[in-house]
Coordinates of C-alpha atoms in Angstrom, one line a residue:
M1416 CA 117.5 -58.6 67.7
M1417 CA 120.5 -60.9 66.9
D1418 CA 122.2 -61.3 63.6
G1419 CA 124.2 -64.4 62.5
T1420 CA 124.2 -68.0 61.7
I1421 CA 124.2 -70.4 64.7
L1422 CA 125.0 -74.1 64.6
V1423 CA 123.1 -76.1 67.2
A1424 CA 124.3 -79.7 68.1
D1425 CA 122.1 -81.7 70.5
D1426 CA 120.8 -85.2 70.6
D1427 CA 117.5 -84.0 72.2
R1428 CA 115.0 -83.2 69.5
T1429 CA 113.0 -81.0 71.8
I1430 CA 116.0 -78.8 72.7
R1431 CA 116.9 -78.5 69.0
T1432 CA 113.4 -77.4 68.2
V1433 CA 113.2 -74.9 71.1
L1434 CA 116.6 -73.4 70.3
T1435 CA 115.8 -73.2 66.5
Q1436 CA 112.5 -71.5 67.1
A1437 CA 113.8 -69.0 69.7
L1438 CA 117.0 -68.1 67.7
T1439 CA 115.0 -67.8 64.4
R1440 CA 112.5 -65.4 66.1
A1441 CA 115.5 -63.4 67.3
G1442 CA 116.7 -62.9 63.7
C1443 CA 119.3 -65.7 63.3
K1444 CA 119.7 -68.4 60.8
V1445 CA 119.9 -71.8 62.5
H1446 CA 121.4 -75.1 61.4
A1447 CA 120.6 -77.9 63.9
T1448 CA 121.9 -81.5 64.1
S1449 CA 122.2 -84.4 66.4
S1450 CA 125.6 -85.4 65.0
L1451 CA 129.0 -84.0 65.9
M1452 CA 130.2 -85.2 62.5
T1453 CA 127.6 -83.0 60.7
L1454 CA 128.6 -80.2 63.0
M1455 CA 132.3 -80.5 62.1
R1456 CA 131.4 -80.6 58.4
W1457 CA 129.5 -77.3 58.7
V1458 CA 132.4 -75.8 60.6
E1459 CA 134.9 -77.0 58.0
E1460 CA 132.7 -75.5 55.3
G1461 CA 132.9 -72.1 57.0
K1462 CA 129.3 -72.1 58.1
G1463 CA 128.2 -70.5 61.3
D1464 CA 129.1 -67.5 63.5
L1465 CA 128.4 -69.4 66.8
V1466 CA 128.2 -73.0 67.9
I1467 CA 125.9 -74.2 70.7
S1468 CA 126.8 -77.8 71.5
D1469 CA 125.8 -80.5 74.0
V1470 CA 128.6 -82.7 75.5
I1471 CA 127.3 -86.2 75.3
M1472 CA 126.3 -87.0 71.7
P1473 CA 125.6 -90.2 69.9
D1474 CA 128.8 -90.0 67.8
G1475 CA 131.2 -88.4 70.4
N1476 CA 131.9 -86.0 73.1
G1477 CA 131.3 -82.3 72.5
L1478 CA 134.2 -81.2 74.7
E1479 CA 136.6 -83.4 72.8
T1480 CA 135.3 -81.7 69.5
L1481 CA 136.0 -78.2 70.9
P1482 CA 139.8 -78.2 70.1
K1483 CA 139.0 -79.4 66.6
I1484 CA 136.6 -76.5 66.1
T1485 CA 139.2 -74.1 67.5
A1486 CA 141.9 -75.4 65.3
E1487 CA 139.7 -75.2 62.2
R1488 CA 138.0 -71.9 63.0
P1489 CA 140.0 -69.9 65.7
G1490 CA 137.5 -67.1 65.8
L1491 CA 134.3 -69.2 66.2
P1492 CA 132.8 -69.0 69.7
V1493 CA 131.3 -72.2 71.2
I1494 CA 128.8 -72.3 74.0
V1495 CA 128.7 -75.6 75.8
I1496 CA 125.5 -76.9 77.3
S1497 CA 125.5 -80.1 79.4
A1498 CA 123.5 -82.3 81.8
Q1499 CA 126.8 -83.4 83.3
N1500 CA 126.7 -80.8 86.0
T1501 CA 130.1 -81.4 87.6
I1502 CA 133.1 -79.2 88.2
M1503 CA 135.0 -81.3 85.7
T1504 CA 132.6 -80.3 82.9
A1505 CA 133.0 -76.6 83.7
I1506 CA 136.8 -76.8 84.0
Q1507 CA 137.1 -78.9 80.8
A1508 CA 135.0 -76.4 78.9
A1509 CA 137.2 -73.6 80.1
E1510 CA 140.4 -75.5 79.3
A1511 CA 139.0 -76.2 75.8
D1512 CA 138.5 -72.4 75.5
A1513 CA 134.7 -72.5 75.3
F1514 CA 133.1 -69.1 75.1
D1515 CA 130.6 -70.0 77.8
Y1516 CA 129.2 -73.0 79.7
L1517 CA 125.6 -73.6 80.8
P1518 CA 124.2 -76.6 82.7
K1519 CA 121.0 -78.3 81.7
P1520 CA 118.2 -77.6 82.3
F1521 CA 119.2 -74.1 81.2
D1522 CA 117.2 -70.9 81.3
L1523 CA 116.3 -69.9 77.7
P1524 CA 116.4 -66.1 78.1
D1525 CA 119.8 -66.5 79.8
L1526 CA 121.1 -68.6 76.9
M1527 CA 119.8 -66.1 74.4
K1528 CA 121.7 -63.3 76.2
R1529 CA 124.9 -65.3 76.1
A1530 CA 124.4 -66.1 72.5
S1531 CA 123.9 -62.5 71.7
R1532 CA 127.0 -61.5 73.6
A1533 CA 129.0 -64.3 71.8
L1534 CA 128.0 -63.0 68.4
E1535 CA 129.1 -59.5 69.4
V1536 CA 132.4 -60.3 71.0
K1537 CA 135.4 -61.1 68.8
R1538 CA 137.2 -64.0 70.5
R1539 CA 140.9 -63.8 71.2
A1540 CA 143.3 -66.3 69.6
P1541 CA 142.9 -69.7 71.3
T1542 CA 145.6 -71.3 73.5
P1543 CA 144.6 -74.9 73.9
R1544 CA 146.2 -76.8 76.7
P1545 CA 146.3 -80.5 77.3
G1546 CA 143.1 -81.7 78.8
A1547 CA 142.9 -82.5 82.5
S1548 CA 143.2 -86.2 83.3
E1549 CA 139.9 -87.8 83.9
E1550 CA 141.3 -90.0 86.6
H1551 CA 140.2 -87.4 89.1
S1552 CA 136.6 -87.4 88.2
D1553 CA 135.6 -90.0 90.7
E1554 CA 137.5 -88.2 93.5
L1555 CA 135.6 -84.9 93.2
P1556 CA 132.1 -85.1 94.7
L1557 CA 131.6 -81.5 93.7
V1558 CA 128.5 -82.1 91.6
G1559 CA 125.4 -80.1 91.3
R1560 CA 123.1 -78.3 89.0
T1561 CA 121.8 -75.5 91.3
P1562 CA 122.7 -72.0 90.4
A1563 CA 125.0 -71.6 93.5
M1564 CA 127.2 -74.6 92.4
Q1565 CA 127.2 -73.6 88.8
A1566 CA 128.4 -70.1 89.7
L1567 CA 131.1 -71.7 91.8
Y1568 CA 132.3 -73.9 88.9
R1569 CA 132.5 -71.0 86.6
L1570 CA 134.5 -69.0 89.2
V1571 CA 136.9 -71.9 89.7
A1572 CA 137.4 -72.2 86.0
R1573 CA 138.2 -68.5 85.7
V1574 CA 140.7 -68.2 88.5
M1575 CA 142.6 -71.5 88.2
N1576 CA 145.3 -70.1 85.9
T1577 CA 145.6 -66.7 87.5
E1578 CA 148.4 -65.7 90.0
L1579 CA 145.9 -64.4 92.6
P1580 CA 145.8 -66.1 96.0
V1581 CA 142.5 -67.9 96.7
M1582 CA 140.6 -68.0 100.0
I1583 CA 138.0 -70.8 100.1
T1584 CA 135.3 -70.4 102.8
G1585 CA 132.5 -72.6 103.9
E1586 CA 131.2 -74.9 106.6
S1587 CA 132.9 -78.2 107.5
G1588 CA 132.3 -80.9 105.0
T1589 CA 131.4 -78.7 102.0
G1590 CA 134.5 -79.7 100.0
K1591 CA 136.8 -76.6 100.5
S1592 CA 140.0 -78.6 100.3
L1593 CA 138.7 -80.5 97.2
I1594 CA 138.2 -77.2 95.5
A1595 CA 141.7 -76.2 96.3
R1596 CA 143.0 -79.4 94.9
A1597 CA 140.8 -79.1 91.8
I1598 CA 142.2 -75.6 91.1
H1599 CA 145.8 -77.0 91.3
D1600 CA 145.1 -80.2 89.4
F1601 CA 143.4 -78.5 86.4
S1602 CA 145.8 -75.6 86.2
D1603 CA 149.0 -75.0 84.4
R1604 CA 150.7 -76.0 87.7
R1605 CA 149.3 -79.5 87.6
T1606 CA 152.7 -81.2 87.1
M1607 CA 154.1 -79.4 90.1
P1608 CA 153.7 -80.3 93.8
F1609 CA 150.6 -79.6 95.8
V1610 CA 151.6 -78.9 99.4
V1611 CA 149.3 -78.7 102.4
A1612 CA 151.2 -76.6 104.9
S1613 CA 150.9 -77.0 108.7
S1614 CA 152.3 -74.9 111.6
S1615 CA 155.3 -77.1 111.9
D1616 CA 156.3 -76.5 108.3
L1617 CA 157.0 -72.9 109.2
T1618 CA 158.9 -73.4 112.5
G1619 CA 162.6 -72.8 112.7
V1620 CA 164.9 -70.5 110.7
D1621 CA 164.7 -72.7 107.6
G1622 CA 161.0 -73.6 107.8
P1623 CA 159.6 -71.2 105.2
A1624 CA 162.6 -71.8 102.8
N1625 CA 162.0 -75.6 103.1
L1626 CA 158.3 -75.2 102.4
L1627 CA 159.0 -73.2 99.3
A1628 CA 161.6 -75.7 98.2
R1629 CA 158.9 -78.5 98.6
A1630 CA 156.4 -76.5 96.6
R1631 CA 158.8 -75.8 93.7
G1632 CA 156.5 -73.3 92.1
G1633 CA 153.4 -75.4 92.5
S1634 CA 150.7 -74.7 95.0
I1635 CA 150.7 -74.2 98.8
L1636 CA 147.4 -74.7 100.8
F1637 CA 147.0 -73.4 104.3
D1638 CA 144.1 -75.5 105.5
E1639 CA 141.8 -73.9 108.1
V1640 CA 143.9 -70.9 108.3
G1641 CA 141.7 -69.4 111.0
D1642 CA 143.0 -72.0 113.5
L1643 CA 146.6 -70.9 113.2
D1644 CA 148.2 -69.2 116.1
A1645 CA 149.6 -65.6 116.0
D1646 CA 153.2 -66.7 115.6
T1647 CA 152.4 -68.9 112.6
Q1648 CA 150.3 -66.1 111.0
A1649 CA 153.3 -63.7 111.4
R1650 CA 155.7 -66.3 109.8
I1651 CA 153.2 -66.7 106.8
V1652 CA 153.1 -62.9 106.3
R1653 CA 157.0 -62.7 106.2
M1654 CA 157.1 -65.7 103.9
L1655 CA 154.6 -64.2 101.5
D1656 CA 156.6 -60.9 101.3
T1657 CA 159.8 -62.7 100.4
F1658 CA 158.8 -64.9 97.5
G1659 CA 161.4 -65.6 94.9
D1660 CA 161.1 -67.2 91.5
P1661 CA 159.3 -69.5 90.8
A1662 CA 156.6 -68.3 93.3
P1663 CA 154.0 -70.9 94.3
R1664 CA 150.2 -70.4 94.1
I1665 CA 148.9 -69.6 97.5
M1666 CA 145.5 -70.9 98.7
A1667 CA 143.8 -71.1 102.1
T1668 CA 140.6 -72.5 103.5
S1669 CA 138.6 -71.4 106.5
Q1670 CA 135.3 -72.5 108.1
N1671 CA 135.6 -69.6 110.6
D1672 CA 134.3 -66.1 110.0
L1673 CA 137.7 -64.3 109.6
S1674 CA 136.1 -60.9 109.7
D1675 CA 135.0 -61.6 113.3
Q1676 CA 138.4 -63.0 114.2
I1677 CA 140.0 -59.9 112.8
E1678 CA 137.7 -57.7 114.9
D1679 CA 138.5 -59.8 117.9
G1680 CA 142.3 -59.5 117.3
A1681 CA 142.5 -63.3 116.7
F1682 CA 143.5 -63.0 113.0
R1683 CA 145.9 -60.7 111.3
Q1684 CA 144.2 -58.2 108.9
D1685 CA 147.3 -58.0 106.8
L1686 CA 147.4 -61.8 106.4
F1687 CA 143.8 -61.8 105.4
Y1688 CA 144.4 -59.2 102.6
R1689 CA 147.4 -61.3 101.4
L1690 CA 145.3 -64.5 101.2
S1691 CA 142.0 -63.2 99.8
G1692 CA 142.9 -62.2 96.3
V1693 CA 139.8 -64.2 95.2
V1694 CA 137.3 -65.5 97.7
I1695 CA 135.3 -68.6 96.8
A1696 CA 132.4 -69.2 99.1
V1697 CA 131.2 -72.9 99.1
P1698 CA 127.5 -73.2 99.9
A1699 CA 126.2 -75.5 102.6
L1700 CA 124.2 -78.5 101.4
R1701 CA 121.1 -77.1 103.0
D1702 CA 121.5 -74.1 100.7
R1703 CA 121.4 -76.3 97.6
V1704 CA 118.7 -78.8 98.5
D1705 CA 118.1 -79.8 94.9
D1706 CA 121.6 -81.2 94.6
I1707 CA 121.1 -83.7 97.4
P1708 CA 119.5 -86.4 95.3
L1709 CA 122.2 -86.0 92.6
L1710 CA 124.9 -86.3 95.2
A1711 CA 123.3 -89.3 96.9
E1712 CA 123.2 -91.1 93.6
H1713 CA 126.8 -90.1 92.9
F1714 CA 127.9 -91.7 96.1
L1715 CA 125.9 -94.9 95.3
V1716 CA 127.7 -95.2 92.0
R1717 CA 131.1 -94.6 93.6
A1718 CA 130.4 -97.3 96.2
E1719 CA 129.5 -99.7 93.5
R1720 CA 132.7 -98.9 91.6
E1721 CA 134.6 -99.6 94.8
G1722 CA 133.2 -103.1 95.0
A1723 CA 130.1 -102.5 97.1
P1724 CA 126.8 -104.2 96.1
M1725 CA 124.5 -102.4 93.8
R1726 CA 121.8 -100.4 95.6
R1727 CA 119.1 -97.9 94.7
F1728 CA 116.9 -95.5 96.7
S1729 CA 113.2 -95.9 97.1
D1730 CA 111.3 -92.7 96.6
P1731 CA 110.4 -92.4 100.4
A1732 CA 114.0 -93.0 101.3
M1733 CA 115.2 -90.3 98.9
D1734 CA 112.5 -87.9 100.2
M1735 CA 113.9 -88.4 103.7
I1736 CA 117.5 -87.9 102.6
R1737 CA 116.4 -84.7 100.8
S1738 CA 114.5 -83.4 103.8
Y1739 CA 117.4 -83.9 106.3
S1740 CA 119.4 -80.8 107.3
W1741 CA 122.9 -82.4 106.8
P1742 CA 124.8 -80.3 109.3
G1743 CA 128.0 -82.2 108.1
N1744 CA 127.3 -81.3 104.5
V1745 CA 128.7 -83.4 101.6
R1746 CA 131.0 -85.3 103.8
Q1747 CA 128.2 -86.5 106.1
L1748 CA 126.0 -87.3 103.1
G1749 CA 128.8 -89.4 101.6
N1750 CA 129.5 -91.3 104.8
T1751 CA 125.7 -91.9 105.3
V1752 CA 125.3 -93.3 101.8
R1753 CA 128.3 -95.6 102.3
R1754 CA 126.7 -96.9 105.5
L1755 CA 123.4 -97.4 103.8
V1756 CA 125.0 -99.4 101.0
V1757 CA 126.6 -101.8 103.5
T1758 CA 123.8 -102.1 106.1
S1759 CA 120.7 -102.2 103.9
P1760 CA 119.5 -105.8 103.5
E1761 CA 117.7 -105.3 100.2
D1762 CA 118.8 -103.9 96.8
E1763 CA 116.4 -101.0 97.4
I1764 CA 117.3 -98.8 100.3
S1765 CA 114.1 -98.1 102.2
K1766 CA 113.0 -95.2 104.3
A1767 CA 113.4 -97.5 107.4
D1768 CA 117.0 -98.0 106.4
V1769 CA 117.6 -94.3 106.2
D1770 CA 115.8 -93.8 109.6
H1771 CA 118.0 -96.5 111.1
V1772 CA 121.2 -94.8 110.0
L1773 CA 120.3 -91.2 110.6
G1774 CA 118.4 -91.9 113.8
N1775 CA 116.4 -88.8 112.8
Q1776 CA 112.7 -89.9 113.0
P1777 CA 111.1 -88.5 114.9
A1778 CA 113.4 -85.6 115.6
M1779 CA 114.0 -85.0 119.3
E1780 CA 113.3 -81.6 120.8
P1781 CA 116.2 -79.5 122.2
L1782 CA 116.9 -80.6 125.8
G1783 CA 117.0 -77.0 126.9
G1784 CA 113.7 -76.0 125.2
R1785 CA 111.4 -76.4 128.1
P1786 CA 112.1 -74.1 131.1
D1787 CA 109.8 -76.1 133.4
G1788 CA 112.1 -76.4 136.3
D1789 CA 112.6 -80.1 135.9
K1790 CA 115.9 -81.7 136.7
L1791 CA 117.9 -82.6 133.6
S1792 CA 117.4 -86.3 134.1
A1793 CA 113.6 -85.9 134.3
S1794 CA 113.6 -83.7 131.1
V1795 CA 115.7 -86.4 129.3
G1796 CA 113.4 -89.1 130.6
A1797 CA 110.3 -87.3 129.3
H1798 CA 111.8 -86.9 125.8
L1799 CA 112.8 -90.6 125.8
R1800 CA 109.3 -91.7 126.8
R1801 CA 107.8 -89.6 124.0
Y1802 CA 110.3 -91.1 121.6
F1803 CA 109.2 -94.6 122.5
D1804 CA 105.5 -93.7 122.5
L1805 CA 105.7 -92.2 119.0
H1806 CA 106.7 -95.6 117.7
G1807 CA 103.3 -97.0 118.5
G1808 CA 104.3 -100.0 120.6
V1809 CA 107.1 -101.0 118.1
L1810 CA 110.7 -100.8 119.3
P1811 CA 112.8 -97.9 117.9
P1812 CA 115.5 -98.8 115.4
P1813 CA 118.6 -100.4 117.0
G1814 CA 121.5 -98.2 118.0
L1815 CA 119.5 -96.0 120.4
Y1816 CA 122.3 -95.6 122.9
Q1817 CA 124.6 -93.8 120.4
R1818 CA 121.8 -91.8 119.0
I1819 CA 120.9 -90.5 122.5
L1820 CA 124.5 -89.7 123.3
R1821 CA 124.8 -87.7 120.1
E1822 CA 121.7 -85.7 120.9
V1823 CA 123.2 -84.8 124.2
E1824 CA 126.8 -84.2 123.2
T1825 CA 126.1 -82.0 120.2
P1826 CA 124.2 -79.2 122.1
L1827 CA 126.6 -79.6 125.1
I1828 CA 129.7 -78.9 123.0
E1829 CA 128.0 -76.2 121.0
I1830 CA 126.9 -74.3 124.0
A1831 CA 130.3 -74.8 125.7
L1832 CA 132.0 -73.4 122.6
D1833 CA 129.6 -70.4 122.7
A1834 CA 130.4 -69.8 126.4
T1835 CA 134.2 -69.9 125.8
G1836 CA 134.0 -67.7 122.7
G1837 CA 135.0 -70.5 120.4
N1838 CA 138.3 -71.1 122.2
Q1839 CA 138.8 -74.9 122.0
A1840 CA 141.4 -75.0 124.8
K1841 CA 139.1 -73.3 127.2
C1842 CA 136.1 -75.3 126.0
A1843 CA 138.0 -78.5 126.7
D1844 CA 139.0 -77.4 130.1
L1845 CA 135.4 -76.4 130.9
L1846 CA 134.1 -79.8 129.8
G1847 CA 137.0 -81.6 131.6
I1848 CA 138.2 -83.5 128.5
N1849 CA 141.4 -83.5 126.5
R1850 CA 141.6 -80.9 123.7
N1851 CA 142.3 -83.7 121.2
T1852 CA 139.2 -85.5 122.4
L1853 CA 137.2 -82.2 121.9
R1854 CA 138.6 -81.9 118.3
K1855 CA 137.6 -85.5 117.6
K1856 CA 134.1 -84.9 118.9
I1857 CA 133.7 -81.8 116.8
T1858 CA 134.6 -83.7 113.7
E1859 CA 132.5 -86.8 114.5
L1860 CA 129.4 -84.7 115.4
D1861 CA 129.9 -82.3 112.4
I1862 CA 129.9 -79.3 114.7
R1863 CA 130.6 -76.0 113.0
V1864 CA 133.3 -74.1 114.8
T1865 CA 133.2 -70.3 114.5
R1866 CA 134.6 -67.5 116.5
R1867 CA 131.9 -66.7 119.0
R1868 CA 131.3 -64.0 121.5
K1869 CA 131.4 -65.2 125.1
L1870 CA 128.0 -65.7 126.8
M1871 CA 127.3 -63.2 129.5

């Protein structure tokens, strides 16, 4: 059972009714309203032991009301609930010193537990900070209402003003660098420099000192730290051990499994411990499928704001987008939506438009999946004939040449990387191409590069 008076502010009548009934059954008194003005009047009158408030209300923004509540009643906890499931919402709620934040649709038993805890915990004195600028909201495609993303948002909000180094892991295209930038831009260091460091920044006797001088107590990001050579890793260790004042915030990203690289002797264990004060794992898009439609719509809106024609997805088109595996994650999805906006002839993006851009219907079988002794050319020919036959006498979508090249190049490079243990220099030599060309292909084809064991 719970004991206390709870003020509920939400413009959705159903949510007000559900919360009122549930909280009343739990033993609380409830005042519910659809107006922030009414909510503030109750707060000013001294009513309530807890506030549960939506963000977007008919007469204002719940997050903008939070500092007013804090100023009027410093000990009054506020739980924010919102359908605006972006990293901005979570961070702004944390900056406004909300007791807790839940995305809609929320789990009622979970909200009840948080409300019970809020009533029991005496809040510390608030320390409101200036709100983060909203100019970054369009630059952060870190949106999602899945539990995995909401947990990530809350973790970012908790660590952004700590001194701990942050290691951000995840596949290529998941938004690791964007998260690092968000941690900086919404922290107390936001007015200081954000420096993305490279190997060249640490060369020479004065390299580390110059890097620290550029950062000036802001943040330093070592992007894809797993790709740094042994000498650069050693220089970073020495630099981290000789910080002066003001010391910068250190962050790093990696799409590689650093534990495997440590085991193989390719990455320094002492550097890993220095960089991984907090580890933030960014989920792949295929692990948060329910966010794909939300992200796709986000990119449509962004394209329109940038001057592109207004578009919308047909239901079959969205179903195809949702069912695709997106090996390149959010980056690939964003690029695909931008292409669809430009190339689709109608206001409504059709399933055929998506098929044309993805070149993914029907999916081709792996070239090495049939050990029937055929020559490679014969196997490829059989797959191509089947591809044409499946179109029932209608020509496949244009762009067939590039789609076929992609189907061949991707497994070729992946298998070559496996065979060389993930060593890109050896892989490039094996393939007979320039290493820069290999890197470009890895990026274009959205190939995940991890430290692999050599094939026997």
